[in-house]
Short mmCIF file of C-alpha atoms in Angstrom, two decimals:
data_model
loop_
_atom_site.label_atom_id
_atom_site.label_comp_id
_atom_site.label_asym_id
_atom_site.label_seq_id
_atom_site.Cartn_x
_atom_site.Cartn_y
_atom_site.Cartn_z
CA MET A 16 1.88 35.84 -11.81
CA LEU A 17 4.82 34.58 -13.84
CA LEU A 18 4.28 30.97 -12.78
CA SER A 19 0.74 31.13 -14.12
CA ALA A 20 1.93 32.44 -17.47
CA LEU A 21 4.57 29.73 -17.79
CA MET A 22 2.13 27.00 -16.87
CA LEU A 23 -0.38 28.27 -19.39
CA CYS A 24 2.13 27.76 -22.14
CA ALA A 25 3.47 24.42 -20.94
CA GLY A 26 0.39 22.80 -19.41
CA ALA A 27 -2.19 22.62 -22.18
CA ALA A 28 -3.30 19.19 -20.99
CA ALA A 29 -3.81 20.27 -17.39
CA GLU A 30 -7.24 19.87 -15.85
CA ASN A 31 -7.73 23.58 -15.29
CA TYR A 32 -6.64 24.40 -18.85
CA PRO A 33 -8.52 21.86 -21.02
CA TYR A 34 -6.61 20.43 -23.94
CA ARG A 35 -7.45 22.13 -27.26
CA SER A 36 -10.06 24.37 -25.70
CA ASP A 37 -10.82 27.59 -27.57
CA TYR A 38 -11.22 29.37 -24.24
CA LEU A 39 -8.54 30.10 -21.68
CA TRP A 40 -8.94 31.46 -18.16
CA VAL A 41 -6.08 33.25 -16.43
CA THR A 42 -6.36 34.12 -12.74
CA VAL A 43 -3.63 36.26 -11.15
CA PRO A 44 -3.69 36.84 -7.36
CA ASP A 45 -1.95 40.05 -6.29
CA HIS A 46 0.51 38.01 -4.22
CA ALA A 47 2.82 36.06 -6.51
CA ASP A 48 2.81 32.96 -4.28
CA TRP A 49 -0.99 33.07 -3.81
CA LEU A 50 -0.48 33.36 -0.03
CA TYR A 51 -1.61 36.00 2.47
CA GLU A 52 -1.68 36.57 6.20
CA LYS A 53 -4.91 36.36 8.20
CA GLY A 54 -6.83 39.60 7.89
CA GLU A 55 -4.94 40.65 4.75
CA LYS A 56 -7.20 41.49 1.81
CA ALA A 57 -6.66 39.69 -1.49
CA ARG A 58 -7.42 40.80 -5.02
CA VAL A 59 -7.49 38.49 -8.02
CA GLU A 60 -7.33 39.63 -11.62
CA VAL A 61 -9.48 37.51 -13.93
CA GLN A 62 -8.78 37.18 -17.65
CA LEU A 63 -10.65 35.28 -20.35
CA TYR A 64 -9.41 34.60 -23.88
CA LYS A 65 -10.83 32.98 -26.99
CA TYR A 66 -8.24 31.89 -29.55
CA GLY A 67 -5.78 33.92 -27.47
CA ILE A 68 -7.85 37.09 -28.00
CA PRO A 69 -9.25 38.89 -24.91
CA ARG A 70 -12.98 38.29 -24.59
CA ASP A 71 -15.43 40.59 -22.81
CA ALA A 72 -18.11 38.85 -20.77
CA VAL A 73 -19.90 39.00 -17.46
CA VAL A 74 -18.17 36.73 -14.97
CA LYS A 75 -20.17 35.49 -12.03
CA TYR A 76 -18.22 34.46 -8.97
CA GLU A 77 -18.80 32.65 -5.71
CA ILE A 78 -16.29 32.60 -2.88
CA GLY A 79 -16.11 30.07 -0.06
CA ASP A 80 -13.67 28.22 2.15
CA ASP A 81 -11.79 25.31 0.63
CA MET A 82 -14.31 22.55 -0.31
CA MET A 83 -17.08 24.35 1.59
CA PRO A 84 -20.27 26.13 0.40
CA SER A 85 -19.89 29.67 -0.88
CA ASP A 86 -20.64 32.59 1.43
CA ARG A 87 -20.17 35.44 -1.08
CA LYS A 88 -21.51 35.97 -4.57
CA GLY A 89 -21.13 38.68 -7.17
CA GLU A 90 -20.27 39.47 -10.74
CA VAL A 91 -17.82 41.58 -12.70
CA LYS A 92 -17.75 42.70 -16.32
CA LEU A 93 -14.57 41.96 -18.21
CA LYS A 94 -13.19 44.96 -20.07
CA GLY A 95 -10.56 44.11 -22.62
CA GLY A 96 -10.86 40.58 -21.29
CA ARG A 97 -9.89 41.62 -17.74
CA ALA A 98 -11.42 42.48 -14.38
CA VAL A 99 -10.36 42.45 -10.73
CA ILE A 100 -12.27 40.68 -7.96
CA ASP A 101 -11.98 41.73 -4.35
CA ALA A 102 -11.55 38.28 -2.78
CA GLY A 103 -11.72 39.49 0.81
CA THR A 104 -9.80 37.71 3.55
CA ARG A 105 -9.89 35.06 6.27
CA THR A 106 -9.55 35.57 10.01
CA THR A 107 -8.40 31.96 10.53
CA PRO A 108 -5.74 29.89 8.74
CA GLY A 109 -6.92 28.20 5.57
CA PHE A 110 -7.86 28.65 1.92
CA ARG A 111 -10.53 30.60 0.06
CA ASP A 112 -11.79 29.34 -3.29
CA ILE A 113 -12.92 31.85 -5.94
CA ARG A 114 -15.24 29.96 -8.32
CA LEU A 115 -15.91 31.59 -11.69
CA THR A 116 -18.41 31.07 -14.50
CA ALA A 117 -19.02 32.94 -17.74
CA ASP A 118 -21.74 32.40 -20.35
CA VAL A 119 -20.14 32.86 -23.75
CA ASP A 120 -21.45 31.85 -27.17
CA GLY A 121 -24.29 29.84 -25.65
CA LYS A 122 -22.09 27.81 -23.31
CA THR A 123 -21.00 28.15 -19.69
CA TYR A 124 -17.28 28.08 -18.95
CA ALA A 125 -16.00 27.59 -15.42
CA HIS A 126 -12.73 28.03 -13.56
CA HIS A 127 -11.53 28.55 -10.00
CA VAL A 128 -8.50 29.66 -8.03
CA LYS A 129 -7.62 29.06 -4.37
CA ILE A 130 -5.61 31.43 -2.21
CA GLY A 131 -4.18 30.68 1.23
CA PHE A 132 -4.08 32.61 4.49
CA SER A 133 -1.47 31.96 7.22
CA VAL A 134 -1.04 28.45 5.85
CA GLY A 135 1.84 27.67 8.21
CA GLU A 136 -0.70 27.78 11.03
CA ILE A 137 -3.07 25.20 9.54
CA ARG A 138 -3.47 22.33 11.99
CA PRO A 139 -5.41 19.09 11.63
CA SER A 140 -8.68 18.38 13.34
CA VAL A 141 -7.92 14.69 13.98
CA GLU A 142 -6.24 13.66 17.22
CA GLU A 143 -4.09 10.58 17.71
CA PRO A 144 -5.72 7.81 19.78
CA ALA A 145 -3.81 6.93 22.94
CA ASP A 146 -3.26 3.34 21.77
CA PHE A 147 -2.48 4.20 18.14
CA ILE A 148 1.05 2.77 18.13
CA ASP A 149 0.03 -0.26 20.21
CA PHE A 150 -2.82 -1.00 17.79
CA TRP A 151 -0.58 -1.02 14.75
CA SER A 152 2.37 -2.75 16.44
CA ARG A 153 0.09 -5.59 17.52
CA ASN A 154 -1.40 -5.98 14.05
CA ILE A 155 2.02 -6.00 12.38
CA GLU A 156 3.18 -8.63 14.86
CA ASP A 157 0.11 -10.76 14.13
CA MET A 158 0.71 -10.47 10.38
CA ARG A 159 4.35 -11.49 10.73
CA ALA A 160 3.32 -14.59 12.68
CA VAL A 161 2.51 -15.91 9.20
CA PRO A 162 5.77 -16.42 7.27
CA LEU A 163 6.37 -14.26 4.21
CA THR A 164 5.60 -16.21 1.03
CA TYR A 165 5.15 -15.06 -2.53
CA THR A 166 5.18 -16.22 -6.12
CA LYS A 167 7.31 -14.61 -8.79
CA GLU A 168 7.16 -14.99 -12.55
CA LYS A 169 8.80 -13.16 -15.42
CA ALA A 170 6.62 -10.53 -17.10
CA ASP A 171 8.24 -10.48 -20.51
CA GLU A 172 5.77 -7.91 -21.82
CA TYR A 173 7.33 -5.29 -19.53
CA CYS A 174 10.99 -6.21 -19.92
CA THR A 175 13.24 -3.88 -21.90
CA ASP A 176 16.87 -3.81 -22.90
CA LYS A 177 17.60 -2.09 -19.55
CA VAL A 178 14.95 -3.51 -17.22
CA ASP A 179 13.72 -6.94 -16.14
CA CYS A 180 10.16 -7.20 -14.83
CA TYR A 181 8.47 -9.83 -12.67
CA LEU A 182 4.89 -10.22 -11.47
CA VAL A 183 4.72 -11.17 -7.80
CA LYS A 184 1.80 -12.29 -5.68
CA VAL A 185 2.48 -11.50 -2.01
CA ASN A 186 0.52 -13.54 0.53
CA LEU A 187 -0.70 -11.55 3.54
CA ASN A 188 -2.23 -14.09 5.93
CA ASN A 189 -3.63 -17.60 6.36
CA ARG A 190 -6.88 -16.58 4.67
CA LYS A 191 -5.22 -16.62 1.24
CA GLN A 192 -5.52 -12.86 0.92
CA ALA A 193 -2.77 -11.31 -1.18
CA VAL A 194 -1.68 -8.31 -3.21
CA TYR A 195 -0.06 -8.29 -6.64
CA ALA A 196 2.85 -6.16 -7.78
CA TYR A 197 5.28 -5.72 -10.63
CA LEU A 198 8.94 -5.77 -9.63
CA PHE A 199 11.32 -3.88 -11.89
CA TYR A 200 15.04 -4.68 -11.69
CA PRO A 201 17.98 -3.05 -13.42
CA LYS A 202 19.20 -5.51 -16.05
CA GLY A 203 22.00 -7.53 -14.51
CA ALA A 204 21.38 -6.31 -10.94
CA ARG A 205 23.97 -7.74 -8.53
CA LYS A 206 23.80 -8.78 -4.89
CA GLY A 207 23.76 -5.88 -2.42
CA GLN A 208 23.59 -3.26 -5.17
CA CYS A 209 20.09 -1.76 -5.37
CA PRO A 210 17.97 0.67 -3.34
CA VAL A 211 14.34 -0.50 -3.18
CA VAL A 212 11.31 1.70 -3.95
CA LEU A 213 7.72 0.81 -3.05
CA CYS A 214 5.00 2.57 -5.07
CA PRO A 215 1.43 2.14 -3.72
CA PRO A 216 -1.47 2.96 -6.06
CA GLY A 217 -3.94 5.80 -6.36
CA ALA A 218 -7.57 5.25 -5.40
CA GLY A 219 -9.90 2.88 -7.19
CA ILE A 220 -10.32 -0.75 -8.16
CA LYS A 221 -8.23 -1.01 -11.29
CA THR A 222 -5.28 -2.68 -12.90
CA ILE A 223 -1.73 -1.47 -12.28
CA LYS A 224 -1.81 1.36 -14.79
CA GLU A 225 1.07 1.79 -17.19
CA PRO A 226 3.55 -0.43 -15.32
CA LEU A 227 6.47 1.02 -17.29
CA ARG A 228 5.61 4.64 -16.51
CA HIS A 229 8.38 4.85 -13.90
CA LYS A 230 10.85 2.48 -15.54
CA TYR A 231 13.53 5.16 -15.14
CA TYR A 232 13.90 4.15 -11.47
CA ALA A 233 15.16 0.71 -12.51
CA GLU A 234 17.16 2.28 -15.33
CA ASN A 235 18.93 4.31 -12.63
CA GLY A 236 19.79 1.33 -10.45
CA CYS A 237 16.73 0.86 -8.20
CA ILE A 238 14.40 -2.07 -7.68
CA ARG A 239 10.90 -0.63 -7.91
CA MET A 240 7.67 -2.33 -6.83
CA GLU A 241 4.44 -1.08 -8.44
CA MET A 242 1.70 -2.64 -6.28
CA GLU A 243 -2.08 -2.93 -6.13
CA ILE A 244 -4.07 -3.28 -2.91
CA HIS A 245 -7.16 -5.40 -3.65
CA GLY A 246 -5.69 -8.83 -4.46
CA LEU A 247 -6.73 -8.62 -8.11
CA ASP A 248 -4.47 -9.98 -10.83
CA PRO A 249 -3.48 -6.94 -12.94
CA ARG A 250 -3.54 -9.11 -16.07
CA MET A 251 -7.34 -9.40 -15.92
CA PRO A 252 -9.12 -7.64 -18.77
CA GLN A 253 -10.20 -4.06 -18.17
CA GLU A 254 -13.85 -5.11 -18.49
CA ALA A 255 -13.46 -7.36 -15.43
CA PHE A 256 -12.03 -4.51 -13.38
CA ASP A 257 -14.88 -2.28 -14.51
CA ASP A 258 -17.47 -4.88 -13.45
CA ILE A 259 -15.84 -5.35 -10.04
CA SER A 260 -15.60 -1.62 -9.49
CA ARG A 261 -19.26 -1.08 -10.36
CA ALA A 262 -20.30 -3.91 -8.03
CA PHE A 263 -18.08 -3.17 -5.03
CA ASN A 264 -16.91 0.44 -5.26
CA GLY A 265 -20.05 2.47 -5.66
CA ARG A 266 -20.81 5.56 -3.63
CA GLU A 267 -22.86 3.52 -1.18
CA ASN A 268 -20.43 0.60 -0.81
CA GLY A 269 -16.95 1.81 -1.74
CA TYR A 270 -13.98 0.06 -0.17
CA LEU A 271 -12.95 3.24 1.70
CA PHE A 272 -16.35 3.09 3.46
CA ASN A 273 -16.27 -0.66 4.09
CA GLY A 274 -16.11 -1.69 7.75
CA LEU A 275 -15.92 1.74 9.35
CA ASP A 276 -18.03 0.49 12.26
CA ASP A 277 -15.03 -1.39 13.66
CA ARG A 278 -11.36 -0.41 13.55
CA ASP A 279 -10.41 -4.11 13.32
CA ARG A 280 -12.71 -4.76 10.38
CA TYR A 281 -12.10 -1.64 8.31
CA TYR A 282 -11.04 -2.48 4.76
CA MET A 283 -7.91 -0.37 4.89
CA LYS A 284 -6.43 -2.34 7.79
CA ARG A 285 -5.29 -5.09 5.44
CA VAL A 286 -4.12 -2.48 2.93
CA TYR A 287 -1.91 -0.71 5.46
CA LEU A 288 -0.46 -4.01 6.65
CA SER A 289 0.25 -5.03 3.05
CA LEU A 290 2.68 -2.10 2.82
CA ILE A 291 4.79 -3.61 5.59
CA ARG A 292 4.59 -7.04 3.96
CA CYS A 293 5.81 -5.61 0.66
CA ILE A 294 8.72 -3.89 2.41
CA ASP A 295 9.49 -7.24 4.06
CA LEU A 296 9.71 -8.75 0.58
CA LEU A 297 11.82 -5.94 -0.85
CA THR A 298 14.31 -6.07 2.01
CA SER A 299 14.59 -9.86 1.64
CA LEU A 300 15.84 -9.57 -1.95
CA PRO A 301 19.54 -10.39 -2.27
CA GLU A 302 19.97 -7.43 -4.61
CA TRP A 303 18.83 -4.90 -1.96
CA ASP A 304 21.71 -2.66 -0.89
CA GLY A 305 20.86 -3.14 2.79
CA ARG A 306 20.34 0.57 3.43
CA ASN A 307 17.85 2.43 1.25
CA VAL A 308 14.09 1.84 1.45
CA VAL A 309 12.00 4.44 -0.38
CA VAL A 310 8.21 4.82 -0.55
CA GLN A 311 6.65 7.00 -3.23
CA GLY A 312 3.14 7.69 -4.49
CA GLY A 313 0.44 10.21 -5.30
CA SER A 314 -3.06 10.82 -3.91
CA GLN A 315 -4.08 7.56 -2.19
CA GLY A 316 -0.58 6.35 -3.08
CA GLY A 317 0.90 9.42 -1.40
CA ALA A 318 -1.19 8.67 1.67
CA LEU A 319 0.02 5.07 1.72
CA ALA A 320 3.62 6.21 1.32
CA ILE A 321 3.29 8.30 4.49
CA VAL A 322 1.53 5.42 6.27
CA ALA A 323 4.39 3.08 5.39
CA ALA A 324 7.00 5.61 6.54
CA GLY A 325 5.12 6.18 9.79
CA LEU A 326 4.81 2.47 10.55
CA ASP A 327 8.15 1.13 9.35
CA GLY A 328 11.44 2.47 10.65
CA ARG A 329 13.29 0.85 7.75
CA VAL A 330 11.96 3.54 5.40
CA THR A 331 14.73 6.05 4.67
CA GLN A 332 12.90 8.33 2.19
CA CYS A 333 9.23 9.20 1.69
CA ILE A 334 7.96 10.99 -1.43
CA ALA A 335 4.27 11.95 -1.48
CA ASN A 336 2.19 13.94 -3.97
CA HIS A 337 -1.00 15.59 -2.62
CA PRO A 338 -1.74 12.84 -0.06
CA ALA A 339 -5.31 11.62 0.32
CA LEU A 340 -6.90 10.17 3.50
CA ALA A 341 -5.75 13.20 5.50
CA ASP A 342 -7.88 14.82 8.22
CA MET A 343 -10.79 12.87 6.79
CA ALA A 344 -13.25 13.57 9.61
CA ALA A 345 -12.59 17.32 9.80
CA TYR A 346 -15.95 17.92 8.12
CA ALA A 347 -17.59 16.76 11.36
CA ASP A 348 -16.05 19.86 12.97
CA GLY A 349 -17.24 22.10 10.13
CA ARG A 350 -13.75 22.24 8.61
CA THR A 351 -12.21 21.20 5.30
CA GLY A 352 -11.56 17.46 5.18
CA GLY A 353 -9.62 15.17 2.90
CA TYR A 354 -10.44 12.55 0.30
CA PRO A 355 -12.69 10.55 0.15
CA HIS A 356 -14.83 13.41 1.52
CA PHE A 357 -17.12 11.41 3.79
CA ASN A 358 -19.36 14.46 4.19
CA LYS A 359 -20.80 13.74 0.75
CA VAL A 360 -22.62 10.65 2.05
CA GLU A 361 -25.38 11.52 4.51
CA GLY A 362 -24.98 10.00 7.95
CA MET A 363 -21.43 8.78 7.34
CA LEU A 364 -19.58 10.89 9.90
CA THR A 365 -20.99 9.22 13.01
CA ASP A 366 -19.05 9.22 16.28
CA MET A 367 -18.18 5.55 15.71
CA HIS A 368 -16.87 6.17 12.20
CA VAL A 369 -14.89 9.21 13.31
CA SER A 370 -13.32 7.08 16.04
CA THR A 371 -12.28 4.41 13.52
CA LEU A 372 -10.92 6.96 11.06
CA ALA A 373 -8.49 8.31 13.65
CA TYR A 374 -6.59 5.00 13.46
CA TYR A 375 -6.30 5.33 9.68
CA ASP A 376 -5.82 9.05 9.15
CA VAL A 377 -2.60 9.95 7.37
CA VAL A 378 -2.00 12.86 9.75
CA ASN A 379 -1.54 10.45 12.64
CA PHE A 380 1.04 8.46 10.69
CA ALA A 381 2.80 11.67 9.67
CA ARG A 382 3.44 12.35 13.37
CA HIS A 383 5.73 9.28 13.41
CA VAL A 384 7.64 9.68 10.14
CA LYS A 385 11.39 9.95 10.66
CA ALA A 386 12.50 9.40 7.06
CA ASP A 387 13.60 12.28 4.82
CA THR A 388 10.35 13.42 3.21
CA TYR A 389 9.52 15.27 -0.01
CA MET A 390 5.95 16.48 -0.53
CA THR A 391 4.35 18.13 -3.54
CA TRP A 392 0.88 19.63 -3.83
CA GLY A 393 -1.12 22.26 -5.68
CA TYR A 394 -3.67 24.78 -4.49
CA ASN A 395 -6.43 24.26 -7.05
CA ASP A 396 -6.89 20.60 -6.08
CA ASN A 397 -10.47 19.65 -5.22
CA THR A 398 -9.67 15.96 -4.70
CA CYS A 399 -6.93 16.32 -2.11
CA PRO A 400 -7.42 19.95 -1.09
CA PRO A 401 -4.46 22.13 -0.10
CA THR A 402 -5.87 22.60 3.40
CA THR A 403 -5.31 18.92 4.17
CA SER A 404 -1.91 18.84 2.46
CA TYR A 405 -0.82 21.63 4.79
CA ALA A 406 -2.35 19.74 7.73
CA VAL A 407 0.02 16.87 6.88
CA TRP A 408 3.00 19.10 6.08
CA ASN A 409 2.69 21.13 9.27
CA THR A 410 2.48 17.91 11.30
CA LEU A 411 5.66 16.34 9.90
CA THR A 412 8.68 16.83 12.18
CA CYS A 413 11.14 14.81 10.10
CA PRO A 414 13.68 16.35 7.68
CA LYS A 415 11.41 17.60 4.89
CA GLU A 416 11.27 19.57 1.65
CA ALA A 417 8.27 20.79 -0.33
CA LEU A 418 7.56 21.53 -3.97
CA ILE A 419 4.40 23.65 -4.11
CA THR A 420 2.80 24.16 -7.54
CA PRO A 421 -0.14 26.51 -6.91
CA ILE A 422 -1.84 26.15 -10.27
CA ASN A 423 -2.04 22.35 -10.13
CA GLU A 424 -5.32 20.60 -9.65
CA HIS A 425 -5.17 16.86 -9.02
CA TRP A 426 -2.22 16.14 -11.28
CA THR A 427 1.53 16.33 -11.50
CA SER A 428 3.67 16.85 -14.57
CA GLU A 429 6.12 14.33 -15.95
CA GLU A 430 8.91 16.75 -15.02
CA THR A 431 7.73 16.78 -11.41
CA GLU A 432 7.54 12.97 -11.36
CA ARG A 433 11.09 12.65 -12.65
CA GLY A 434 12.16 15.28 -10.15
CA HIS A 435 11.08 12.93 -7.37
CA MET A 436 13.59 10.36 -8.54
CA GLN A 437 16.35 12.96 -8.81
CA TRP A 438 15.61 14.12 -5.26
CA MET A 439 15.79 10.51 -4.09
CA LEU A 440 19.03 9.67 -5.90
CA LYS A 441 20.83 12.62 -4.32
CA ARG A 442 19.92 11.40 -0.84
CA LEU A 443 20.74 7.70 -1.02
CA LYS A 444 22.77 6.46 1.91
#
């Protein structure tokens, strides 16, 4: 497909086309958008190049549902560097993943491509608890019983000739729990002038990465908050973050697993509430324009953007890349689930845990989003699989637009990131 060819040229650093690799896979479904109807048979042309020269090899393939074990295996011989695989079909809505390997010059090279069937009919497995809104309304009310307080200090290292930056520590409760964030202002921002943009982080225990990466929001008149969620000062050395992550974010004790036995003790409860607290701060700033509240993020950050939009009616725009934490317990029903893929830890998807997850699943927040929403996702993503992105997308009933980039794995380009801001600017109230 043409998109594939263009991305091959422009996306050398992409995960599925390794930077400076001698070998290049090209996979071309016989539908240009990589989408089919249930029962429709799909064919995928496979190409392999070395130094840009077609390479003959035996390609082994396995085919299975998105993130699920394979149920078909076979092999084809490339002739002139090309062969066609009969990828079969699906009788239910969802994705099939064609996983490829080739042994060449003593090494094994791998690739994959996902194709979708009747994707508009994909529905989530998770159901909304009857007291979902009451649960969150009560917890927000309890949080706001503690007055909003925060500290704010100039972060000269991230100030530019166009942007002023401040480090804030936002207190969440009487237990001295807090989150940190960098606030970026347009230089010389005036009272009542600026839209505010909250950017929650991707998954992990880490510093606020590259705080200036989205400085163009402030350069275009917005106040942007780049936040973390663990209450860790982002100025700590990287070695300290690494030690904390190894101690408290291992496979057996990661924060996304912490407290799942009780919906009131789950780790992410405080995280979700911190989003509302940060919006409280942003809307208290004298420079806020009094109208526009935007949430934007990718992966876990995309999930948290949807959570914030679902919980807080002040949000006017929601921008989410490949949201995580979506339909997380679907694996318990034998279906494709979302990050963090609880099926990978034996015994994790108990009835009690599944019950807790329903209060934290992004799909259930998506049901309540009223803000204008812009979602982007790719098909080859094995972190936040396309099945769960469609589960979110098909649940949203708000005004919405999508940018679908089939070839993308778990990444977005700089052009796509800047496009989010352009989409936002055109829709400011």
